Amino acid sequence: MSKPGQRVLVTLRKMIVSGELAAGERLVEIPTAERLGVSRMPVRMAFRTLEQEGLLSKNEGRGYTVRTVTGEEIAGAVEVRGVLEGLAARQAAERGLDPNAQALLQQCLETGDALFAKGYVTEEDMEIYHDFNRRFHQVIIEASGNPAIGHALARNDHLPFASVSSLAVDRNDMAREYRRFNFAHMQHHAIVDALVNRQGARAEALMREHANATMRYADLFGAAHPQQEGLKVIRDM
């Protein structure tokens, strides 16, 4: 997806999370594009992605409708992702990383280190994080040597905020976002250390913890306001 498309996707996802786009609200390309000040194409692409993520449902006529999403639904999907990615990490560690996989993971770590070294993040930084974070997870899934894990994750990704790519960034509190994403990146370092040292059980536990940090560390990084209670469930990796 292009950078404009990614920005529109993140913006719409955040609007759904915060309730600015309420459950049951109908969305159509042209009014949405005018509202966001963009062309129709990135909006069209974002709508399709949000439908795949389970946040929008396609109408029989034109446009889409914002789905009702419960905290239980999100928590269940994230838990499943943690189990699957934990299994991938354990199997990758037990098999041993090949030099290419290890080099790719190291590149992800170095990119993240450079990103967070300056002590703050911007919206553009979050686009960089989105890309290398997705690559980090994909390398581990492929390194497991178990194609069934990827297939199962692809099905689970259609549930709301189950995908590792489903990031919702609070542009109004980038200091908190820095703490949140920097913490997730420190977990990346621990996971790679376990993989390189072929510590299967540790790699699995760390990967499951990484997935479920969305729920357990929400308060640490600043919970949402009561009227946005769902936000704290989905705003972490």
CSV table of C-alpha atoms in Angstrom, one decimal:
chain,number,residue,atom,x,y,z
A,1,MET,CA,0.0,0.0,0.0
A,2,SER,CA,1.2,3.5,-0.8
A,3,LYS,CA,2.2,6.0,1.9
A,4,PRO,CA,-1.0,8.1,1.3
A,5,GLY,CA,-3.0,4.9,1.4
A,6,GLN,CA,-1.3,3.8,4.7
A,7,ARG,CA,-2.0,7.2,6.2
A,8,VAL,CA,-5.7,7.0,5.3
A,9,LEU,CA,-5.9,3.5,6.6
A,10,VAL,CA,-4.3,4.4,10.0
A,11,THR,CA,-6.6,7.5,10.2
A,12,LEU,CA,-9.8,5.6,9.6
A,13,ARG,CA,-8.7,2.8,11.9
A,14,LYS,CA,-8.1,5.4,14.6
A,15,MET,CA,-11.5,7.0,14.0
A,16,ILE,CA,-13.2,3.7,14.4
A,17,VAL,CA,-11.2,2.9,17.6
A,18,SER,CA,-12.0,6.2,19.2
A,19,GLY,CA,-15.7,6.1,18.3
A,20,GLU,CA,-15.5,9.1,16.0
A,21,LEU,CA,-16.9,6.7,13.4
A,22,ALA,CA,-19.6,4.9,15.3
A,23,ALA,CA,-20.7,1.3,14.9
A,24,GLY,CA,-23.5,1.3,12.3
A,25,GLU,CA,-22.3,4.4,10.5
A,26,ARG,CA,-22.3,4.2,6.7
A,27,LEU,CA,-19.2,5.2,4.8
A,28,VAL,CA,-19.0,6.1,1.2
A,29,GLU,CA,-15.8,6.9,-0.8
A,30,ILE,CA,-16.4,10.4,-2.0
A,31,PRO,CA,-17.6,12.0,1.3
A,32,THR,CA,-14.9,10.2,3.2
A,33,ALA,CA,-12.2,11.4,0.7
A,34,GLU,CA,-13.5,14.9,1.0
A,35,ARG,CA,-13.5,14.7,4.8
A,36,LEU,CA,-9.9,13.5,4.9
A,37,GLY,CA,-8.7,15.8,2.1
A,38,VAL,CA,-7.5,13.0,-0.2
A,39,SER,CA,-8.4,11.4,-3.5
A,40,ARG,CA,-10.8,8.4,-3.7
A,41,MET,CA,-8.1,5.8,-4.4
A,42,PRO,CA,-6.5,5.6,-1.0
A,43,VAL,CA,-9.9,5.7,0.6
A,44,ARG,CA,-11.0,2.8,-1.6
A,45,MET,CA,-7.9,0.8,-0.7
A,46,ALA,CA,-8.4,1.5,3.0
A,47,PHE,CA,-12.0,0.5,3.0
A,48,ARG,CA,-11.0,-2.9,1.5
A,49,THR,CA,-8.3,-3.4,4.1
A,50,LEU,CA,-10.6,-2.5,6.9
A,51,GLU,CA,-13.2,-4.9,5.6
A,52,GLN,CA,-10.6,-7.7,5.6
A,53,GLU,CA,-9.7,-6.7,9.2
A,54,GLY,CA,-13.3,-7.1,10.2
A,55,LEU,CA,-13.9,-3.4,11.1
A,56,LEU,CA,-16.2,-2.6,8.1
A,57,SER,CA,-18.8,-4.7,6.3
A,58,LYS,CA,-19.7,-4.1,2.7
A,59,ASN,CA,-23.2,-2.9,1.9
A,60,GLU,CA,-25.3,-4.5,-0.8
A,61,GLY,CA,-25.5,-1.2,-2.6
A,62,ARG,CA,-22.8,1.4,-2.2
A,63,GLY,CA,-20.3,1.9,0.6
A,64,TYR,CA,-19.5,0.2,3.8
A,65,THR,CA,-20.8,0.1,7.4
A,66,VAL,CA,-18.8,0.3,10.6
A,67,ARG,CA,-19.1,-3.0,12.4
A,68,THR,CA,-19.8,-3.4,16.1
A,69,VAL,CA,-16.6,-4.8,17.7
A,70,THR,CA,-16.5,-6.1,21.3
A,71,GLY,CA,-13.5,-6.2,23.6
A,72,GLU,CA,-14.0,-9.9,23.9
A,73,GLU,CA,-13.7,-10.4,20.2
A,74,ILE,CA,-10.5,-8.4,20.0
A,75,ALA,CA,-9.0,-10.2,23.0
A,76,GLY,CA,-9.8,-13.6,21.6
A,77,ALA,CA,-8.2,-12.8,18.2
A,78,VAL,CA,-5.1,-11.4,19.8
A,79,GLU,CA,-4.8,-14.4,22.1
A,80,VAL,CA,-4.9,-16.7,19.1
A,81,ARG,CA,-2.3,-14.7,17.3
A,82,GLY,CA,0.0,-15.0,20.4
A,83,VAL,CA,-0.4,-18.7,20.4
A,84,LEU,CA,0.4,-19.1,16.7
A,85,GLU,CA,3.3,-16.7,16.7
A,86,GLY,CA,4.6,-18.3,19.9
A,87,LEU,CA,4.6,-21.7,18.2
A,88,ALA,CA,6.4,-20.2,15.2
A,89,ALA,CA,9.1,-18.7,17.4
A,90,ARG,CA,9.6,-22.0,19.3
A,91,GLN,CA,9.9,-24.0,16.1
A,92,ALA,CA,12.2,-21.4,14.5
A,93,ALA,CA,14.5,-21.5,17.5
A,94,GLU,CA,14.5,-25.3,17.6
A,95,ARG,CA,15.4,-25.5,13.9
A,96,GLY,CA,17.9,-22.7,14.1
A,97,LEU,CA,17.9,-19.5,12.1
A,98,ASP,CA,19.6,-19.6,8.8
A,99,PRO,CA,22.0,-16.7,8.1
A,100,ASN,CA,19.5,-14.9,5.9
A,101,ALA,CA,16.8,-14.9,8.5
A,102,GLN,CA,19.2,-13.8,11.2
A,103,ALA,CA,20.4,-11.0,9.0
A,104,LEU,CA,16.9,-9.8,8.2
A,105,LEU,CA,16.0,-9.8,11.9
A,106,GLN,CA,19.1,-7.9,12.7
A,107,GLN,CA,18.2,-5.3,10.1
A,108,CYS,CA,14.8,-4.8,11.8
A,109,LEU,CA,16.5,-4.4,15.2
A,110,GLU,CA,18.9,-1.8,13.8
A,111,THR,CA,16.2,0.1,12.0
A,112,GLY,CA,14.2,0.2,15.3
A,113,ASP,CA,17.2,1.2,17.3
A,114,ALA,CA,17.8,4.2,15.0
A,115,LEU,CA,14.2,5.1,15.1
A,116,PHE,CA,13.9,5.3,18.9
A,117,ALA,CA,17.4,6.6,19.6
A,118,LYS,CA,16.3,10.2,19.2
A,119,GLY,CA,13.9,10.0,22.1
A,120,TYR,CA,10.6,10.7,20.2
A,121,VAL,CA,8.6,9.5,17.3
A,122,THR,CA,6.7,11.2,14.5
A,123,GLU,CA,3.8,9.9,12.3
A,124,GLU,CA,6.4,9.2,9.6
A,125,ASP,CA,8.3,7.1,12.1
A,126,MET,CA,5.2,5.0,12.7
A,127,GLU,CA,5.1,4.2,9.0
A,128,ILE,CA,8.7,3.0,9.2
A,129,TYR,CA,7.8,1.0,12.3
A,130,HIS,CA,4.8,-0.5,10.6
A,131,ASP,CA,7.0,-1.8,7.8
A,132,PHE,CA,9.9,-3.3,9.7
A,133,ASN,CA,7.6,-4.7,12.4
A,134,ARG,CA,5.6,-6.6,9.9
A,135,ARG,CA,8.8,-7.9,8.3
A,136,PHE,CA,10.1,-8.9,11.7
A,137,HIS,CA,7.0,-11.1,12.4
A,138,GLN,CA,7.0,-12.5,8.9
A,139,VAL,CA,10.6,-13.6,9.0
A,140,ILE,CA,9.9,-15.6,12.2
A,141,ILE,CA,6.8,-17.2,10.8
A,142,GLU,CA,8.7,-18.3,7.7
A,143,ALA,CA,11.7,-19.4,9.8
A,144,SER,CA,9.4,-21.9,11.6
A,145,GLY,CA,9.3,-24.0,8.5
A,146,ASN,CA,5.6,-24.7,9.2
A,147,PRO,CA,3.4,-23.3,6.5
A,148,ALA,CA,0.3,-24.2,8.5
A,149,ILE,CA,1.1,-21.4,10.9
A,150,GLY,CA,1.0,-18.7,8.2
A,151,HIS,CA,-2.3,-20.1,6.8
A,152,ALA,CA,-3.9,-20.0,10.2
A,153,LEU,CA,-2.6,-16.5,10.9
A,154,ALA,CA,-4.0,-15.3,7.6
A,155,ARG,CA,-7.5,-16.5,8.6
A,156,ASN,CA,-7.1,-15.0,12.1
A,157,ASP,CA,-6.0,-11.6,10.5
A,158,HIS,CA,-9.6,-11.1,9.3
A,159,LEU,CA,-10.7,-10.6,12.8
A,160,PRO,CA,-10.6,-7.0,14.2
A,161,PHE,CA,-7.1,-5.9,15.2
A,162,ALA,CA,-5.7,-9.4,15.1
A,163,SER,CA,-3.2,-8.6,12.4
A,164,VAL,CA,0.2,-7.4,13.4
A,165,SER,CA,-0.3,-4.6,10.8
A,166,SER,CA,-3.3,-3.2,12.5
A,167,LEU,CA,-1.7,-0.2,14.2
A,168,ALA,CA,-3.8,2.6,15.7
A,169,VAL,CA,-1.6,5.6,16.6
A,170,ASP,CA,-2.7,8.4,18.9
A,171,ARG,CA,-1.5,11.5,17.1
A,172,ASN,CA,-2.5,13.6,20.1
A,173,ASP,CA,-0.1,11.9,22.5
A,174,MET,CA,3.1,11.0,20.6
A,175,ALA,CA,5.1,10.9,23.8
A,176,ARG,CA,3.0,8.0,25.0
A,177,GLU,CA,3.3,6.4,21.6
A,178,TYR,CA,7.1,6.6,21.9
A,179,ARG,CA,7.0,4.7,25.2
A,180,ARG,CA,4.6,2.2,23.8
A,181,PHE,CA,6.4,1.3,20.6
A,182,ASN,CA,9.9,1.6,22.2
A,183,PHE,CA,8.8,-1.1,24.7
A,184,ALA,CA,7.6,-3.3,21.9
A,185,HIS,CA,10.9,-2.9,20.2
A,186,MET,CA,12.8,-3.9,23.3
A,187,GLN,CA,10.7,-7.1,23.2
A,188,HIS,CA,12.0,-7.6,19.7
A,189,HIS,CA,15.5,-7.7,21.0
A,190,ALA,CA,14.7,-10.3,23.6
A,191,ILE,CA,12.9,-12.4,21.1
A,192,VAL,CA,15.9,-12.4,18.7
A,193,ASP,CA,18.2,-13.2,21.5
A,194,ALA,CA,16.2,-16.3,22.3
A,195,LEU,CA,16.0,-17.3,18.7
A,196,VAL,CA,19.7,-17.0,18.1
A,197,ASN,CA,20.5,-19.0,21.2
A,198,ARG,CA,18.0,-21.7,20.2
A,199,GLN,CA,15.9,-21.3,23.4
A,200,GLY,CA,12.6,-22.6,22.1
A,201,ALA,CA,10.5,-22.3,25.2
A,202,ARG,CA,11.8,-18.8,26.0
A,203,ALA,CA,11.2,-17.7,22.4
A,204,GLU,CA,7.6,-19.0,22.5
A,205,ALA,CA,6.9,-17.3,25.9
A,206,LEU,CA,8.4,-13.9,24.7
A,207,MET,CA,6.4,-14.0,21.5
A,208,ARG,CA,3.2,-14.7,23.2
A,209,GLU,CA,3.9,-11.9,25.7
A,210,HIS,CA,4.7,-9.6,22.8
A,211,ALA,CA,1.3,-10.3,21.2
A,212,ASN,CA,-0.6,-9.9,24.4
A,213,ALA,CA,1.1,-6.7,25.5
A,214,THR,CA,-1.9,-5.0,23.9
A,215,MET,CA,-3.9,-5.9,27.0
A,216,ARG,CA,-1.5,-6.2,29.8
A,217,TYR,CA,0.5,-3.0,29.3
A,218,ALA,CA,-2.3,-0.6,28.4
A,219,ASP,CA,-2.3,1.0,31.8
A,220,LEU,CA,1.5,1.4,31.9
A,221,PHE,CA,1.5,3.5,28.8
A,222,GLY,CA,-1.7,5.4,29.6
A,223,ALA,CA,-5.2,3.9,29.4
A,224,ALA,CA,-7.9,5.4,27.2
A,225,HIS,CA,-10.6,7.6,28.6
A,226,PRO,CA,-13.6,5.6,29.9
A,227,GLN,CA,-15.7,6.5,26.8
A,228,GLN,CA,-12.9,5.0,24.6
A,229,GLU,CA,-12.4,1.9,26.7
A,230,GLY,CA,-11.8,-0.2,23.6
A,231,LEU,CA,-8.8,1.9,22.6
A,232,LYS,CA,-6.5,0.4,25.3
A,233,VAL,CA,-7.1,-3.1,24.0
A,234,ILE,CA,-6.0,-2.5,20.5
A,235,ARG,CA,-3.3,0.2,20.5
A,236,ASP,CA,-0.3,-2.0,21.3
A,237,MET,CA,1.6,-4.6,19.3
